[in-house]
Structures are given as C-alpha cells and as structure tokens.
Amino acid sequence: FDDGVDVGGSCEECVGSTEDCLFQGLPPGGINNCFEVCDPTKFCSDPCNISPEQRQTDTINLLETVSDPILLATINTPQNKAFTFLLDDDDVVVCPQDDNVLQIYILAVLFFSMNGPTSSLSLSWLVTANECDWVGLECADDVVTTITIDSRDLTGTIPSELGKLQNLEKIDFFDSNLFGPIPSELGQIQSLRSLSLEDNFLSGPV
C-alpha cells in the first residue's frame, strides 16, 4: 500500500506509515487514523478479506461439490454465469467462507437456467444481498424452504443443483414454460413435501 493513501474497504484504517505519523507529531495508531502499516493478512482490494486469487480458488473448490467442473468452466452455461455472478457482482458480495454461499449459487444457477435475466425474476433476484428477500422464496433461519415461481415468461430447464437444497419443503413451478427432464436429484430432498410442475413441458418420472 502506498504511504498516505486511503485504500478503503475493510482496511480503511491502513493509511500512512510510521514516518508519516512521526512527521505529524502523532503516535502510530493515534488520532486521525494515523496507523503504521496495513495488516499483511488483510487484502483491502477484496471484500472477503482474502486475495482475489484465493477467493476464486476457494469458490471454485466449493462449487465443484455441487456442480460439474466442466459446466462451471464452460462460458455461458448457467453454472458459469452463476459463478461469475458470485465473483463479480458489486451489489451482492458473496464470500467462499459465507454460510449461504452454496444456497445463493444454486439459486443463481436456477435463475440463469430459467432465462431469469429476461423474465420478471430479474426485478428481484440477484439484486439484493439477502436471497430470502427475492420474490417467490420463503426462508426459515435464513435457509430457503419454499420456492414458488409460476410465470409464463420463464423458459428453460430445472438444474440438478436444485436437489442440493436439502431443506426445501415446497417447489412450485406451475404453469411456466419449462422443458427437459425432471432432475432425479429432486427425489433426494428428504424434507420435500410438495412438488408442483403441472402445465410445463417436462418429461420423466417425479
């Protein structure tokens, strides 16, 4: 960090140097935010307080526990778009150490799988830091338990990653334009009590 430069972020206090403080007649760490040096364990350029490279590596390793690595790395797949959203969105900061990172990622995959950017979901999904505020979702203790999305402007497929949300009790995609196979992973959600997929173009057993 350059001496005397306010680097902002979580290291906002890391300004100046010992020499700057003494020149001003102030003790390091004294008033006017006159601190010696930045904590070398902090990275002011990244909101997750780790280096951007480490943030990307940790995020990839975590997402590969629920998604095919090839899909993650392939440009324009829902998985890759969701991964890019996690790293690059400035309004919704998600860190690999957050408890809800997989939940947000899976919902983002769902959003991009169902052509969310051109649908009514774009008005509320991926625009706030708390996914429990997104339209059609209900949560208990910050964990998504209900997804109710019935809109004719939704097109696309249901991603297999949805089956990783193990606290889901209700999924309702009634009267949409979804197509393709019904992911078998939905049958592995032990808490699921209600599944409504009528009036779509889906195939396969439920």
C-alpha positions as CSV (number, residue, x, y, z in Angstrom):
1,F,0.0,0.0,0.0
2,D,1.3,3.5,-0.8
3,D,2.0,5.7,2.2
4,G,-0.7,8.2,2.9
5,V,-3.3,6.6,0.6
6,D,-6.7,5.6,2.0
7,V,-7.2,2.2,0.5
8,G,-10.8,1.9,1.6
9,G,-12.7,-1.3,2.2
10,S,-12.2,-3.4,5.3
11,C,-8.7,-2.0,5.7
12,E,-9.8,1.6,5.8
13,E,-7.6,2.2,8.8
14,C,-4.4,1.2,6.9
15,V,-3.1,4.6,5.9
16,G,0.2,6.3,6.2
17,S,3.3,4.8,7.8
18,T,5.3,5.2,11.0
19,E,7.3,8.0,9.3
20,D,4.1,9.9,8.3
21,C,2.8,9.7,11.9
22,L,6.0,10.9,13.4
23,F,6.2,13.8,10.9
24,Q,2.8,14.9,12.0
25,G,3.8,14.6,15.7
26,L,1.3,11.8,16.2
27,P,1.9,8.3,17.7
28,P,1.3,5.5,15.2
29,G,-2.3,4.3,15.7
30,G,-3.2,7.6,17.3
31,I,-5.8,10.1,16.3
32,N,-6.6,11.0,12.7
33,N,-6.3,7.3,11.6
34,C,-2.5,7.6,11.7
35,F,-1.7,3.9,11.6
36,E,1.7,2.4,10.9
37,V,1.1,-0.1,8.1
38,C,-1.6,-2.4,6.8
39,D,-2.1,-5.7,8.4
40,P,-0.4,-8.0,5.8
41,T,-3.1,-10.6,6.4
42,K,-5.7,-8.3,5.0
43,F,-6.5,-7.6,1.4
44,C,-8.2,-4.3,1.1
45,S,-9.0,-4.8,-2.6
46,D,-11.3,-7.7,-1.9
47,P,-14.4,-7.5,0.3
48,C,-13.9,-11.1,1.5
49,N,-10.6,-10.1,3.2
50,I,-8.6,-12.6,1.1
51,S,-6.7,-12.2,-2.1
52,P,-8.8,-12.2,-5.3
53,E,-6.9,-15.3,-6.4
54,Q,-7.6,-17.2,-3.2
55,R,-11.3,-16.1,-3.3
56,Q,-11.6,-17.5,-6.8
57,T,-9.9,-20.8,-5.9
58,D,-11.9,-21.3,-2.7
59,T,-15.1,-20.5,-4.5
60,I,-14.4,-23.0,-7.4
61,N,-13.5,-25.7,-4.9
62,L,-16.7,-25.2,-3.1
63,L,-19.0,-25.0,-6.1
64,E,-17.4,-28.2,-7.5
65,T,-19.1,-30.1,-4.7
66,V,-22.5,-29.4,-6.3
67,S,-21.8,-28.8,-10.0
68,D,-19.9,-30.5,-12.8
69,P,-16.5,-28.8,-13.1
70,I,-16.8,-28.8,-16.9
71,L,-20.1,-26.9,-16.7
72,L,-18.5,-24.4,-14.2
73,A,-15.7,-23.7,-16.7
74,T,-17.8,-23.5,-19.8
75,I,-18.7,-20.0,-20.9
76,N,-22.5,-19.1,-20.9
77,T,-23.7,-22.2,-19.0
78,P,-26.0,-21.4,-16.1
79,Q,-23.3,-22.7,-13.8
80,N,-20.6,-20.5,-15.2
81,K,-22.9,-17.4,-15.2
82,A,-23.7,-18.1,-11.5
83,F,-20.1,-18.5,-10.7
84,T,-19.2,-15.2,-12.4
85,F,-22.1,-13.5,-10.5
86,L,-20.6,-14.7,-7.2
87,L,-17.2,-13.2,-8.1
88,D,-18.0,-10.1,-10.0
89,D,-21.3,-8.6,-8.7
90,D,-20.7,-5.5,-6.7
91,D,-24.1,-5.2,-5.2
92,V,-24.3,-8.8,-3.8
93,V,-21.0,-9.7,-2.2
94,V,-20.7,-13.4,-1.6
95,C,-17.6,-14.9,0.0
96,P,-16.5,-18.5,0.0
97,Q,-16.5,-18.6,3.8
98,D,-20.1,-17.4,4.0
99,D,-22.7,-20.0,5.3
100,N,-25.1,-19.3,2.5
101,V,-22.7,-19.2,-0.5
102,L,-23.9,-22.6,-1.9
103,Q,-27.5,-21.6,-1.4
104,I,-27.0,-18.3,-3.3
105,Y,-25.1,-20.1,-6.0
106,I,-27.7,-22.8,-6.6
107,L,-30.5,-20.1,-6.7
108,A,-28.4,-18.2,-9.3
109,V,-28.0,-21.4,-11.3
110,L,-31.8,-21.8,-11.2
111,F,-32.2,-18.1,-12.3
112,F,-30.0,-18.5,-15.3
113,S,-31.4,-21.9,-16.2
114,M,-34.8,-20.5,-16.4
115,N,-33.9,-17.5,-18.5
116,G,-34.2,-15.2,-15.5
117,P,-32.4,-12.1,-16.9
118,T,-35.3,-11.6,-19.4
119,S,-38.1,-12.6,-17.1
120,S,-40.0,-11.0,-14.2
121,L,-37.5,-12.5,-11.8
122,S,-34.9,-10.0,-12.9
123,L,-36.7,-7.4,-10.9
124,S,-35.8,-9.0,-7.6
125,W,-33.4,-11.9,-8.0
126,L,-29.7,-11.3,-7.7
127,V,-30.2,-7.7,-6.9
128,T,-30.1,-7.7,-3.0
129,A,-27.6,-9.3,-0.6
130,N,-30.3,-11.3,1.2
131,E,-31.7,-14.0,-1.0
132,C,-34.6,-14.5,1.3
133,D,-35.9,-11.2,0.1
134,W,-36.2,-12.5,-3.5
135,V,-39.7,-12.9,-4.9
136,G,-41.0,-16.4,-4.6
137,L,-38.7,-17.6,-1.8
138,E,-39.5,-18.3,1.8
139,C,-36.9,-19.0,4.4
140,A,-36.6,-20.3,7.9
141,D,-33.5,-19.1,9.8
142,D,-32.0,-17.8,6.5
143,V,-32.4,-21.2,4.8
144,V,-34.7,-21.5,1.8
145,T,-37.6,-23.8,2.4
146,T,-40.1,-22.8,-0.3
147,I,-39.7,-21.8,-4.0
148,T,-42.9,-20.7,-5.7
149,I,-42.4,-19.4,-9.2
150,D,-45.3,-19.7,-11.6
151,S,-44.8,-17.4,-14.6
152,R,-45.3,-17.9,-18.3
153,D,-42.2,-15.8,-19.1
154,L,-39.9,-18.4,-17.6
155,T,-38.4,-20.8,-20.1
156,G,-35.6,-23.3,-19.7
157,T,-34.8,-26.3,-17.6
158,I,-34.6,-27.3,-13.9
159,P,-31.0,-27.7,-12.9
160,S,-29.9,-30.8,-11.0
161,E,-28.2,-28.5,-8.4
162,L,-31.7,-27.6,-7.0
163,G,-31.6,-31.1,-5.4
164,K,-28.8,-29.9,-3.1
165,L,-31.1,-27.5,-1.2
166,Q,-31.8,-30.2,1.3
167,N,-34.2,-28.0,3.4
168,L,-36.7,-27.4,0.7
169,E,-40.3,-28.3,1.7
170,K,-42.1,-26.9,-1.4
171,I,-41.2,-26.4,-5.0
172,D,-43.9,-24.8,-7.3
173,F,-43.2,-24.1,-10.9
174,F,-46.8,-24.4,-12.0
175,D,-47.8,-23.0,-15.4
176,S,-44.4,-22.0,-16.7
177,N,-42.6,-22.8,-19.9
178,L,-40.0,-25.2,-18.5
179,F,-38.9,-28.2,-20.6
180,G,-36.5,-31.1,-20.4
181,P,-36.1,-33.9,-17.9
182,I,-37.1,-33.6,-14.3
183,P,-33.9,-33.9,-12.3
184,S,-33.8,-37.1,-10.3
185,E,-32.0,-35.2,-7.6
186,L,-35.3,-33.6,-6.6
187,G,-36.3,-37.0,-5.2
188,Q,-33.3,-36.9,-2.8
189,I,-34.6,-33.9,-0.9
190,Q,-35.8,-35.6,2.2
191,S,-37.8,-32.6,3.5
192,L,-39.7,-32.0,0.3
193,R,-43.5,-32.3,0.9
194,S,-44.9,-30.5,-2.2
195,L,-43.8,-30.6,-5.8
196,S,-45.9,-28.8,-8.4
197,L,-44.7,-29.0,-12.0
198,E,-48.0,-29.1,-13.9
199,D,-48.6,-27.2,-17.2
200,N,-45.0,-27.3,-18.3
201,F,-43.2,-29.3,-20.9
202,L,-41.2,-31.5,-18.6
203,S,-40.5,-35.2,-19.0
204,G,-39.6,-38.1,-16.9
205,P,-40.7,-39.5,-13.6
206,V,-41.2,-37.4,-10.5
